[in-house]
mmCIF file of C-alpha atoms and ligand atoms in Angstrom:
data_model
loop_
_atom_site.group_PDB
_atom_site.id
_atom_site.type_symbol
_atom_site.label_atom_id
_atom_site.label_comp_id
_atom_site.label_asym_id
_atom_site.label_seq_id
_atom_site.Cartn_x
_atom_site.Cartn_y
_atom_site.Cartn_z
ATOM 1 C CA MET A 1 0.283 -0.042 -0.251
ATOM 2 C CA ILE A 2 0.507 3.718 -0.546
ATOM 3 C CA TYR A 3 0.148 6.157 1.975
ATOM 4 C CA ARG A 4 -1.258 10.063 1.770
ATOM 5 C CA THR A 5 -1.260 12.403 4.057
ATOM 6 C CA LEU A 6 -4.701 14.090 5.671
ATOM 7 C CA GLY A 7 -5.152 17.589 4.831
ATOM 8 C CA ASN A 8 -2.711 20.119 6.609
ATOM 9 C CA THR A 9 -1.907 17.209 9.260
ATOM 10 C CA SER A 10 0.921 14.692 9.653
ATOM 11 C CA GLU A 11 -1.599 11.590 9.430
ATOM 12 C CA LYS A 12 -0.580 8.972 6.998
ATOM 13 C CA LEU A 13 -3.730 7.291 5.312
ATOM 14 C CA SER A 14 -3.768 4.653 3.083
ATOM 15 C CA ALA A 15 -4.423 6.004 -0.457
ATOM 16 C CA ILE A 16 -6.928 3.410 -1.134
ATOM 17 C CA GLY A 17 -9.593 3.730 2.347
ATOM 18 C CA LEU A 18 -12.283 0.984 2.912
ATOM 19 C CA GLY A 19 -16.019 2.135 2.769
ATOM 20 C CA CYS A 20 -17.861 -0.176 4.824
ATOM 21 C CA MET A 21 -21.018 0.931 4.250
ATOM 22 C CA SER A 22 -22.213 -2.444 2.289
ATOM 23 C CA MET A 23 -21.361 -4.307 4.945
ATOM 24 C CA SER A 24 -24.514 -3.590 7.035
ATOM 25 C CA HIS A 25 -26.571 -1.269 4.460
ATOM 26 C CA ALA A 26 -27.659 -0.574 0.796
ATOM 27 C CA TYR A 27 -26.450 -3.414 -1.560
ATOM 28 C CA GLY A 28 -27.764 -7.015 -0.840
ATOM 29 C CA GLN A 29 -27.938 -9.007 2.390
ATOM 30 C CA PRO A 30 -25.282 -8.214 5.365
ATOM 31 C CA ASP A 31 -22.851 -11.315 5.709
ATOM 32 C CA ASP A 32 -21.129 -10.593 9.089
ATOM 33 C CA LYS A 33 -18.662 -13.471 8.694
ATOM 34 C CA GLU A 34 -17.294 -12.355 5.609
ATOM 35 C CA SER A 35 -17.206 -8.693 6.356
ATOM 36 C CA ILE A 36 -15.000 -9.157 9.783
ATOM 37 C CA ALA A 37 -12.809 -11.253 7.612
ATOM 38 C CA THR A 38 -12.773 -8.095 4.900
ATOM 39 C CA LEU A 39 -11.447 -5.864 7.944
ATOM 40 C CA ASN A 40 -8.647 -8.317 9.251
ATOM 41 C CA LYS A 41 -7.385 -8.101 5.595
ATOM 42 C CA ALA A 42 -7.634 -4.831 5.364
ATOM 43 C CA LEU A 43 -5.033 -4.971 8.236
ATOM 44 C CA ASP A 44 -2.974 -7.192 6.663
ATOM 45 C CA LEU A 45 -3.079 -5.067 3.434
ATOM 46 C CA GLY A 46 -2.380 -2.078 5.149
ATOM 47 C CA ILE A 47 -5.470 -0.468 4.695
ATOM 48 C CA ASN A 48 -5.492 1.643 7.621
ATOM 49 C CA PHE A 49 -8.645 4.242 6.951
ATOM 50 C CA TRP A 50 -11.718 2.877 7.388
ATOM 51 C CA ASP A 51 -15.185 4.900 6.854
ATOM 52 C CA THR A 52 -18.779 4.455 8.342
ATOM 53 C CA ALA A 53 -21.163 5.982 9.624
ATOM 54 C CA ASP A 54 -23.889 6.277 12.343
ATOM 55 C CA VAL A 55 -26.964 5.881 10.099
ATOM 56 C CA TYR A 56 -25.376 2.665 8.444
ATOM 57 C CA GLY A 57 -27.179 -0.155 9.404
ATOM 58 C CA SER A 58 -28.930 2.161 11.911
ATOM 59 C CA GLY A 59 -25.670 1.933 14.649
ATOM 60 C CA LYS A 60 -24.971 -1.821 13.827
ATOM 61 C CA ASN A 61 -21.975 -0.944 11.348
ATOM 62 C CA GLU A 62 -20.167 0.923 13.839
ATOM 63 C CA GLU A 63 -20.500 -2.375 15.946
ATOM 64 C CA LEU A 64 -19.543 -4.332 13.335
ATOM 65 C CA ILE A 65 -16.475 -2.807 12.894
ATOM 66 C CA SER A 66 -15.597 -2.363 17.040
ATOM 67 C CA LYS A 67 -15.096 -5.802 16.701
ATOM 68 C CA VAL A 68 -12.146 -5.517 14.571
ATOM 69 C CA LEU A 69 -10.974 -1.881 15.683
ATOM 70 C CA ALA A 70 -11.478 -1.661 18.938
ATOM 71 C CA PRO A 71 -8.619 -4.478 19.580
ATOM 72 C CA ASN A 72 -6.303 -3.056 16.644
ATOM 73 C CA ARG A 73 -7.017 0.665 17.804
ATOM 74 C CA ASP A 74 -3.608 1.770 17.191
ATOM 75 C CA LYS A 75 -3.521 0.027 13.251
ATOM 76 C CA VAL A 76 -6.921 1.724 12.216
ATOM 77 C CA PHE A 77 -7.893 5.318 11.309
ATOM 78 C CA ILE A 78 -11.656 5.549 11.901
ATOM 79 C CA ALA A 79 -13.893 8.234 10.023
ATOM 80 C CA THR A 80 -17.289 8.170 10.974
ATOM 81 C CA LYS A 81 -20.377 10.463 10.581
ATOM 82 C CA PHE A 82 -23.484 12.235 12.387
ATOM 83 C CA GLY A 83 -26.385 13.670 11.184
ATOM 84 C CA PHE A 84 -29.088 11.530 9.214
ATOM 85 C CA THR A 85 -31.785 10.262 11.256
ATOM 86 C CA ASN A 86 -34.500 7.799 10.239
ATOM 87 C CA THR A 87 -38.067 9.082 10.923
ATOM 88 C CA GLU A 88 -41.879 8.112 9.939
ATOM 89 C CA ASN A 89 -41.216 10.118 7.082
ATOM 90 C CA GLY A 90 -38.051 8.744 6.083
ATOM 91 C CA MET A 91 -34.787 10.173 6.571
ATOM 92 C CA SER A 92 -33.878 13.275 8.268
ATOM 93 C CA PHE A 93 -31.150 15.431 9.012
ATOM 94 C CA ASN A 94 -29.709 17.302 12.374
ATOM 95 C CA GLY A 95 -26.807 19.322 12.448
ATOM 96 C CA SER A 96 -27.635 21.029 15.712
ATOM 97 C CA PRO A 97 -25.253 21.459 18.379
ATOM 98 C CA ALA A 98 -27.549 19.723 21.048
ATOM 99 C CA TYR A 99 -27.983 16.786 18.573
ATOM 100 C CA ILE A 100 -24.315 16.501 17.391
ATOM 101 C CA LYS A 101 -22.913 15.893 21.754
ATOM 102 C CA LYS A 102 -25.525 13.015 21.669
ATOM 103 C CA ALA A 103 -24.534 11.674 18.097
ATOM 104 C CA VAL A 104 -21.055 11.727 19.360
ATOM 105 C CA GLU A 105 -21.517 9.887 22.324
ATOM 106 C CA ALA A 106 -23.532 7.648 20.831
ATOM 107 C CA SER A 107 -20.751 6.843 17.756
ATOM 108 C CA LEU A 108 -17.433 6.445 20.376
ATOM 109 C CA LYS A 109 -19.870 3.393 22.561
ATOM 110 C CA ARG A 110 -21.131 1.852 19.651
ATOM 111 C CA LEU A 111 -17.360 1.677 18.020
ATOM 112 C CA ASN A 112 -15.952 0.622 21.435
ATOM 113 C CA ILE A 113 -13.212 3.556 21.535
ATOM 114 C CA ASP A 114 -12.174 6.715 23.656
ATOM 115 C CA VAL A 115 -11.881 9.042 20.505
ATOM 116 C CA ILE A 116 -12.871 9.143 16.607
ATOM 117 C CA ASP A 117 -10.292 9.797 14.018
ATOM 118 C CA LEU A 118 -12.152 11.858 11.742
ATOM 119 C CA TYR A 119 -15.750 13.095 12.435
ATOM 120 C CA TYR A 120 -17.971 14.285 9.627
ATOM 121 C CA ALA A 121 -21.051 16.259 9.325
ATOM 122 C CA HIS A 122 -22.759 13.821 6.631
ATOM 123 C CA ARG A 123 -24.913 16.668 5.121
ATOM 124 C CA ILE A 124 -25.064 20.301 5.898
ATOM 125 C CA ASP A 125 -28.354 21.374 7.856
ATOM 126 C CA PRO A 126 -29.837 23.926 6.168
ATOM 127 C CA ASN A 127 -31.513 25.230 9.504
ATOM 128 C CA VAL A 128 -28.133 25.790 11.274
ATOM 129 C CA PRO A 129 -25.617 27.805 10.024
ATOM 130 C CA VAL A 130 -22.418 25.689 9.453
ATOM 131 C CA GLU A 131 -20.598 28.199 11.361
ATOM 132 C CA GLU A 132 -22.590 27.041 14.523
ATOM 133 C CA MET A 133 -22.283 23.070 13.447
ATOM 134 C CA VAL A 134 -18.387 23.058 13.378
ATOM 135 C CA GLY A 135 -18.305 25.087 15.856
ATOM 136 C CA ALA A 136 -20.103 22.510 17.724
ATOM 137 C CA MET A 137 -17.575 19.787 16.471
ATOM 138 C CA ALA A 138 -14.616 22.073 17.112
ATOM 139 C CA GLU A 139 -16.019 21.464 20.715
ATOM 140 C CA LEU A 140 -15.590 17.648 20.577
ATOM 141 C CA VAL A 141 -12.132 18.188 19.280
ATOM 142 C CA LYS A 142 -11.080 20.252 22.582
ATOM 143 C CA GLU A 143 -13.053 18.008 24.664
ATOM 144 C CA GLY A 144 -10.563 14.940 23.410
ATOM 145 C CA LYS A 145 -13.627 13.076 21.631
ATOM 146 C CA VAL A 146 -12.755 13.633 18.081
ATOM 147 C CA ARG A 147 -9.281 14.628 16.513
ATOM 148 C CA TYR A 148 -10.238 15.907 12.759
ATOM 149 C CA LEU A 149 -13.316 17.182 11.319
ATOM 150 C CA GLY A 150 -14.767 16.633 8.101
ATOM 151 C CA LEU A 151 -17.606 17.855 6.000
ATOM 152 C CA SER A 152 -19.497 16.019 3.251
ATOM 153 C CA GLU A 153 -21.478 17.005 0.116
ATOM 154 C CA ALA A 154 -20.586 20.541 1.418
ATOM 155 C CA SER A 155 -20.439 23.484 -0.655
ATOM 156 C CA PRO A 156 -17.406 25.577 -1.727
ATOM 157 C CA ASN A 157 -19.492 28.207 0.329
ATOM 158 C CA SER A 158 -20.090 25.818 3.558
ATOM 159 C CA ILE A 159 -16.586 24.209 3.405
ATOM 160 C CA ARG A 160 -15.151 27.931 3.505
ATOM 161 C CA LYS A 161 -17.476 28.953 6.234
ATOM 162 C CA GLY A 162 -16.742 26.147 8.064
ATOM 163 C CA HIS A 163 -12.686 26.357 7.528
ATOM 164 C CA ALA A 164 -12.721 29.569 8.997
ATOM 165 C CA ILE A 165 -14.452 28.424 12.299
ATOM 166 C CA HIS A 166 -12.134 25.341 12.587
ATOM 167 C CA PRO A 167 -9.749 23.595 9.927
ATOM 168 C CA ILE A 168 -11.576 21.206 7.873
ATOM 169 C CA SER A 169 -9.384 17.982 7.034
ATOM 170 C CA ALA A 170 -11.660 16.504 4.620
ATOM 171 C CA LEU A 171 -14.004 16.991 2.322
ATOM 172 C CA GLN A 172 -16.131 13.754 1.410
ATOM 173 C CA SER A 173 -18.375 13.525 -1.712
ATOM 174 C CA GLU A 174 -19.645 11.553 -4.595
ATOM 175 C CA TYR A 175 -16.855 11.468 -7.275
ATOM 176 C CA SER A 176 -16.081 8.625 -9.800
ATOM 177 C CA LEU A 177 -15.786 8.701 -13.493
ATOM 178 C CA LEU A 178 -19.530 8.718 -13.859
ATOM 179 C CA THR A 179 -19.973 11.782 -11.323
ATOM 180 C CA ARG A 180 -17.702 14.570 -12.220
ATOM 181 C CA ASP A 181 -19.422 17.445 -10.186
ATOM 182 C CA PRO A 182 -16.709 18.153 -7.647
ATOM 183 C CA GLU A 183 -14.024 18.885 -10.561
ATOM 184 C CA LYS A 184 -15.507 22.403 -11.165
ATOM 185 C CA GLU A 185 -15.289 24.107 -8.175
ATOM 186 C CA VAL A 186 -14.892 21.704 -4.544
ATOM 187 C CA LEU A 187 -11.731 19.955 -5.645
ATOM 188 C CA PRO A 188 -9.652 22.827 -6.891
ATOM 189 C CA LEU A 189 -10.888 24.667 -3.260
ATOM 190 C CA CYS A 190 -9.839 21.140 -1.571
ATOM 191 C CA LYS A 191 -6.297 21.564 -2.941
ATOM 192 C CA GLN A 192 -6.103 25.556 -2.340
ATOM 193 C CA LEU A 193 -6.904 25.174 1.232
ATOM 194 C CA GLY A 194 -5.364 21.901 2.010
ATOM 195 C CA ILE A 195 -8.021 19.664 2.621
ATOM 196 C CA SER A 196 -8.203 15.977 1.644
ATOM 197 C CA PHE A 197 -10.764 14.837 -0.915
ATOM 198 C CA ILE A 198 -12.107 11.782 -0.262
ATOM 199 C CA PRO A 199 -14.335 10.521 -3.064
ATOM 200 C CA PHE A 200 -17.385 8.111 -2.040
ATOM 201 C CA SER A 201 -18.895 5.759 -4.465
ATOM 202 C CA PRO A 202 -15.695 5.667 -6.520
ATOM 203 C CA LEU A 203 -16.761 2.609 -8.126
ATOM 204 C CA ALA A 204 -20.267 4.280 -9.340
ATOM 205 C CA ARG A 205 -21.824 2.003 -6.745
ATOM 206 C CA GLY A 206 -20.461 -0.874 -8.447
ATOM 207 C CA LEU A 207 -21.643 0.003 -12.414
ATOM 208 C CA ILE A 208 -17.949 0.435 -13.583
ATOM 209 C CA THR A 209 -16.983 -2.703 -12.429
ATOM 210 C CA ASN A 210 -18.591 -3.890 -15.503
ATOM 211 C CA THR A 211 -19.751 -7.121 -12.716
ATOM 212 C CA LEU A 212 -23.277 -5.359 -11.624
ATOM 213 C CA ASN A 213 -26.385 -6.378 -13.529
ATOM 214 C CA THR A 214 -28.498 -3.552 -12.505
ATOM 215 C CA GLU A 215 -31.705 -6.389 -13.719
ATOM 216 C CA ASN A 216 -30.937 -8.249 -10.757
ATOM 217 C CA LEU A 217 -31.238 -6.135 -8.097
ATOM 218 C CA ALA A 218 -33.144 -6.910 -4.767
ATOM 219 C CA ASP A 219 -35.898 -4.776 -3.882
ATOM 220 C CA ASP A 220 -34.172 -3.574 -0.973
ATOM 221 C CA ASP A 221 -31.057 -2.518 -2.479
ATOM 222 C CA PHE A 222 -30.574 1.385 -2.402
ATOM 223 C CA ARG A 223 -29.712 1.590 -6.073
ATOM 224 C CA LYS A 224 -33.091 0.551 -6.841
ATOM 225 C CA ASN A 225 -34.373 3.636 -6.262
ATOM 226 C CA LEU A 226 -31.207 5.899 -8.357
ATOM 227 C CA PRO A 227 -31.992 6.785 -11.737
ATOM 228 C CA ARG A 228 -28.750 5.571 -12.586
ATOM 229 C CA TYR A 229 -29.746 2.156 -12.020
ATOM 230 C CA GLN A 230 -33.292 2.448 -13.604
ATOM 231 C CA GLU A 231 -33.901 0.578 -17.346
ATOM 232 C CA GLU A 232 -33.702 3.488 -18.947
ATOM 233 C CA TYR A 233 -29.898 4.017 -18.548
ATOM 234 C CA ARG A 234 -29.134 0.182 -19.102
ATOM 235 C CA ARG A 235 -27.733 -0.106 -22.052
ATOM 236 C CA ASN A 236 -25.744 3.195 -22.202
ATOM 237 C CA ASN A 237 -24.478 1.775 -18.688
ATOM 238 C CA GLN A 238 -23.699 -1.607 -19.906
ATOM 239 C CA ASN A 239 -22.065 -0.032 -23.076
ATOM 240 C CA LEU A 240 -20.024 2.335 -20.956
ATOM 241 C CA SER A 241 -18.734 0.011 -18.537
ATOM 242 C CA SER A 242 -17.951 -2.758 -20.973
ATOM 243 C CA GLY A 243 -16.123 -0.200 -23.458
ATOM 244 C CA PHE A 244 -14.387 0.481 -19.840
ATOM 245 C CA ALA A 245 -13.238 -2.970 -19.211
ATOM 246 C CA GLU A 246 -11.647 -3.148 -22.650
ATOM 247 C CA ILE A 247 -9.919 -0.486 -21.862
ATOM 248 C CA ALA A 248 -8.585 -2.242 -18.411
ATOM 249 C CA VAL A 249 -7.579 -5.372 -20.562
ATOM 250 C CA ALA A 250 -5.290 -3.274 -22.443
ATOM 251 C CA LYS A 251 -3.561 -1.628 -18.884
ATOM 252 C CA ASN A 252 -3.692 -5.625 -17.552
ATOM 253 C CA CYS A 253 -5.549 -4.870 -14.524
ATOM 254 C CA THR A 254 -9.420 -4.548 -13.571
ATOM 255 C CA PRO A 255 -11.831 -2.217 -14.326
ATOM 256 C CA ALA A 256 -12.608 -1.327 -10.744
ATOM 257 C CA GLN A 257 -8.755 -0.790 -10.586
ATOM 258 C CA LEU A 258 -8.380 1.641 -13.281
ATOM 259 C CA ALA A 259 -11.525 3.474 -12.214
ATOM 260 C CA LEU A 260 -9.707 4.052 -8.463
ATOM 261 C CA ALA A 261 -6.121 4.621 -10.323
ATOM 262 C CA TRP A 262 -7.962 7.314 -12.188
ATOM 263 C CA LEU A 263 -8.818 8.853 -8.995
ATOM 264 C CA LEU A 264 -5.576 8.601 -7.327
ATOM 265 C CA ALA A 265 -4.379 10.429 -10.500
ATOM 266 C CA GLN A 266 -6.688 13.118 -9.855
ATOM 267 C CA GLY A 267 -4.579 14.889 -7.220
ATOM 268 C CA GLU A 268 -2.030 13.932 -4.095
ATOM 269 C CA ASN A 269 -5.230 14.755 -1.947
ATOM 270 C CA VAL A 270 -7.561 12.283 -3.070
ATOM 271 C CA ILE A 271 -7.991 9.242 -1.228
ATOM 272 C CA PRO A 272 -11.127 6.700 -2.632
ATOM 273 C CA ILE A 273 -12.657 4.712 -0.393
ATOM 274 C CA PRO A 274 -14.243 1.795 -2.143
ATOM 275 C CA GLY A 275 -16.825 -0.192 -0.356
ATOM 276 C CA THR A 276 -16.575 -3.909 0.177
ATOM 277 C CA LYS A 277 -18.001 -6.776 2.120
ATOM 278 C CA LYS A 278 -15.887 -9.400 0.045
ATOM 279 C CA ARG A 279 -11.953 -9.890 0.671
ATOM 280 C CA LYS A 280 -11.769 -10.721 -3.011
ATOM 281 C CA TYR A 281 -12.574 -7.391 -4.069
ATOM 282 C CA LEU A 282 -10.605 -5.473 -1.032
ATOM 283 C CA GLU A 283 -7.605 -7.217 -2.510
ATOM 284 C CA GLU A 284 -8.205 -6.011 -6.035
ATOM 285 C CA ASN A 285 -8.926 -3.010 -5.327
ATOM 286 C CA ALA A 286 -5.756 -2.593 -3.346
ATOM 287 C CA GLY A 287 -4.037 -3.154 -6.137
ATOM 288 C CA CYS A 288 -4.693 -0.177 -8.213
ATOM 289 C CA VAL A 289 -1.867 1.317 -6.644
ATOM 290 C CA ASP A 290 0.187 -0.296 -9.302
ATOM 291 C CA VAL A 291 -1.585 0.873 -12.187
ATOM 292 C CA ASN A 292 0.171 4.152 -14.037
ATOM 293 C CA LEU A 293 -1.956 6.022 -16.581
ATOM 294 C CA ALA A 294 -0.336 7.490 -19.270
ATOM 295 C CA ALA A 295 -1.808 10.734 -21.542
ATOM 296 C CA ASN A 296 -3.386 8.304 -23.836
ATOM 297 C CA ASP A 297 -5.143 6.516 -21.457
ATOM 298 C CA PHE A 298 -7.007 9.524 -19.785
ATOM 299 C CA GLU A 299 -7.799 10.397 -23.296
ATOM 300 C CA ASN A 300 -9.387 6.737 -24.390
ATOM 301 C CA ILE A 301 -11.419 6.908 -21.074
ATOM 302 C CA GLU A 302 -12.836 10.654 -21.745
ATOM 303 C CA GLN A 303 -13.855 9.581 -25.520
ATOM 304 C CA LEU A 304 -15.805 6.526 -24.178
ATOM 305 C CA LEU A 305 -17.421 8.818 -21.414
ATOM 306 C CA LYS A 306 -18.185 11.374 -24.401
ATOM 307 C CA LYS A 307 -19.477 7.919 -26.535
ATOM 308 C CA TYR A 308 -22.375 7.029 -23.610
ATOM 309 C CA PRO A 309 -23.106 10.173 -22.181
ATOM 310 C CA ASN A 310 -26.814 9.133 -20.938
ATOM 311 C CA THR A 311 -25.677 7.618 -17.288
ATOM 312 C CA GLY A 312 -28.514 8.980 -15.198
ATOM 313 C CA ALA A 313 -28.343 11.047 -12.524
ATOM 314 C CA ARG A 314 -26.566 9.671 -9.365
ATOM 315 C CA TYR A 315 -29.341 10.914 -6.717
ATOM 316 C CA ASN A 316 -33.157 11.141 -6.974
ATOM 317 C CA GLU A 317 -34.578 14.405 -6.861
ATOM 318 C CA ALA A 318 -35.478 13.964 -3.031
ATOM 319 C CA ALA A 319 -32.012 13.164 -2.399
ATOM 320 C CA LEU A 320 -30.576 15.929 -4.454
ATOM 321 C CA LYS A 321 -32.200 18.283 -2.635
ATOM 322 C CA GLN A 322 -30.466 17.317 0.590
ATOM 323 C CA VAL A 323 -27.323 18.379 -1.512
ATOM 324 C CA ASP A 324 -25.713 21.792 -0.108
ATOM 325 C CA LYS A 325 -26.007 24.255 -2.346
ATOM 326 C CA SER A 326 -25.831 27.342 -0.046
HETATM 327 N N1 NAP B 401 -20.924 10.441 2.509
HETATM 328 C C1 NAP B 401 -21.892 10.086 1.876
HETATM 329 O O1 NAP B 401 -22.910 10.601 1.979
HETATM 330 C C2 NAP B 401 -21.609 8.569 1.131
HETATM 331 C C3 NAP B 401 -22.750 8.382 0.615
HETATM 332 C C4 NAP B 401 -22.358 6.303 0.002
HETATM 333 C C5 NAP B 401 -21.150 6.172 0.091
HETATM 334 N N2 NAP B 401 -20.515 6.831 1.218
HETATM 335 C C6 NAP B 401 -19.295 6.110 1.648
HETATM 336 O O2 NAP B 401 -18.452 5.603 0.515
HETATM 337 C C7 NAP B 401 -18.167 4.065 0.726
HETATM 338 C C8 NAP B 401 -17.936 3.564 -1.152
HETATM 339 O O3 NAP B 401 -19.111 4.066 -1.784
HETATM 340 P P1 NAP B 401 -20.097 2.612 -1.977
HETATM 341 O O4 NAP B 401 -19.862 1.593 -1.621
HETATM 342 O O5 NAP B 401 -21.390 3.641 -2.321
HETATM 343 O O6 NAP B 401 -19.751 2.553 -3.278
HETATM 344 P P2 NAP B 401 -18.770 2.091 -4.042
HETATM 345 O O7 NAP B 401 -17.259 2.019 -3.547
HETATM 346 O O8 NAP B 401 -18.421 2.735 -5.848
HETATM 347 O O9 NAP B 401 -18.995 0.472 -4.891
HETATM 348 C C9 NAP B 401 -19.578 -0.276 -3.936
HETATM 349 C C10 NAP B 401 -20.337 -1.332 -4.698
HETATM 350 O O10 NAP B 401 -19.249 -2.232 -5.423
HETATM 351 C C11 NAP B 401 -18.966 -3.526 -5.323
HETATM 352 N N3 NAP B 401 -17.650 -3.624 -5.578
HETATM 353 C C12 NAP B 401 -16.554 -3.386 -4.740
HETATM 354 N N4 NAP B 401 -15.290 -3.545 -5.269
HETATM 355 C C13 NAP B 401 -15.374 -4.222 -6.433
HETATM 356 C C14 NAP B 401 -14.716 -5.116 -7.550
HETATM 357 N N5 NAP B 401 -13.119 -4.922 -7.444
HETATM 358 N N6 NAP B 401 -15.538 -5.716 -8.179
HETATM 359 C C15 NAP B 401 -16.356 -5.865 -8.235
HETATM 360 N N7 NAP B 401 -17.387 -5.357 -7.670
HETATM 361 C C16 NAP B 401 -16.785 -4.399 -6.619
HETATM 362 C C17 NAP B 401 -19.515 -3.529 -3.838
HETATM 363 O O11 NAP B 401 -20.081 -4.507 -3.820
HETATM 364 P P3 NAP B 401 -20.360 -5.638 -1.739
HETATM 365 O O12 NAP B 401 -20.740 -4.723 -1.229
HETATM 366 O O13 NAP B 401 -20.505 -6.943 -2.389
HETATM 367 O O14 NAP B 401 -18.563 -5.574 -2.009
HETATM 368 C C18 NAP B 401 -20.238 -2.584 -3.593
HETATM 369 O O15 NAP B 401 -22.096 -3.621 -4.167
HETATM 370 C C19 NAP B 401 -19.252 3.595 1.591
HETATM 371 O O16 NAP B 401 -19.033 2.050 2.203
HETATM 372 C C20 NAP B 401 -19.296 4.439 2.755
HETATM 373 O O17 NAP B 401 -18.629 4.266 3.203
HETATM 374 C C21 NAP B 401 -20.654 7.981 1.681
#
């Protein structure tokens, strides 16, 4: 494994992290035995940057991770997030100082640790000034409950405002070959401010790996409700992922490795967190650090994306409304 530095700190994080969400949430049935084996394999491979959130499996994901994290505390840099709550009317978001105080205690308890390395606001709460929310998060740093702060899906304006209150070490947003939105403003801003950019869903939730059959998604699979995985976009996305797989074959790597290598090449401050609950994928994804892209590889990939532009939106309208535009 190779390592990259977190924001303006001296923390060394594996250039490829481990997204733990799918171990308890969103994509298919949990398999705790294989998930635990995957976490142990991550230790063996030197993948020390693990990502979870309190909402994944309504706390179950943090509890599952704690089984490997707590006994190996010095080997893992753990990131978790607060803010989403499940209500009768679906998901809502709470970024108030009073809620943050309760949420951090609950995460520490479930993770079975004394301090969270990186604590993210999962979204920006439109009802709470970002300065107030980051101020409350900074209190947790003073109290020793949290070491570094992060934001997720925050607008450039919110990033600037938050960073002025307390250094923001990481910004986590969706970024992959199929979701290029951060390139316009957020990625350059993070580079300028010395903030690590953490792409979530870096494999387009499995789509770019050329192994996902969107026709066979289970009814409770989160992707079932996202435009990009619907019938309307199937042909385009199948052509795109099989074309991408051909480029990968020519590079002697897998599509997942090529997609992750492409992200790593977007900047030294970029640290993708591909998600998996399987050892075989974890090992494969870690191999991306050995893939080097030449100028014509980037060109070939851009040409392919131009050929198949009808990929569909990453979120449905309700979820897009929760994305910070302030
Ligand atoms: N901040 C946010 O709002 C937010 C939102 C979404 C995700 N996240 C974080 O980002 C992490 C990664 O995102 P993600 O899990 O949504 O999407 P992803 O990493 O783009 O894709 C995960 C999917 O791809 C599959 N996969 C992984 N490696 C593969 C490989 N080499 N070949 C074939 N398939 C492979 C996984 O299968 P298996 O599950 O079967 O292993 C899973 O279905 C999450 O785990 C979570 O920690 C954050």
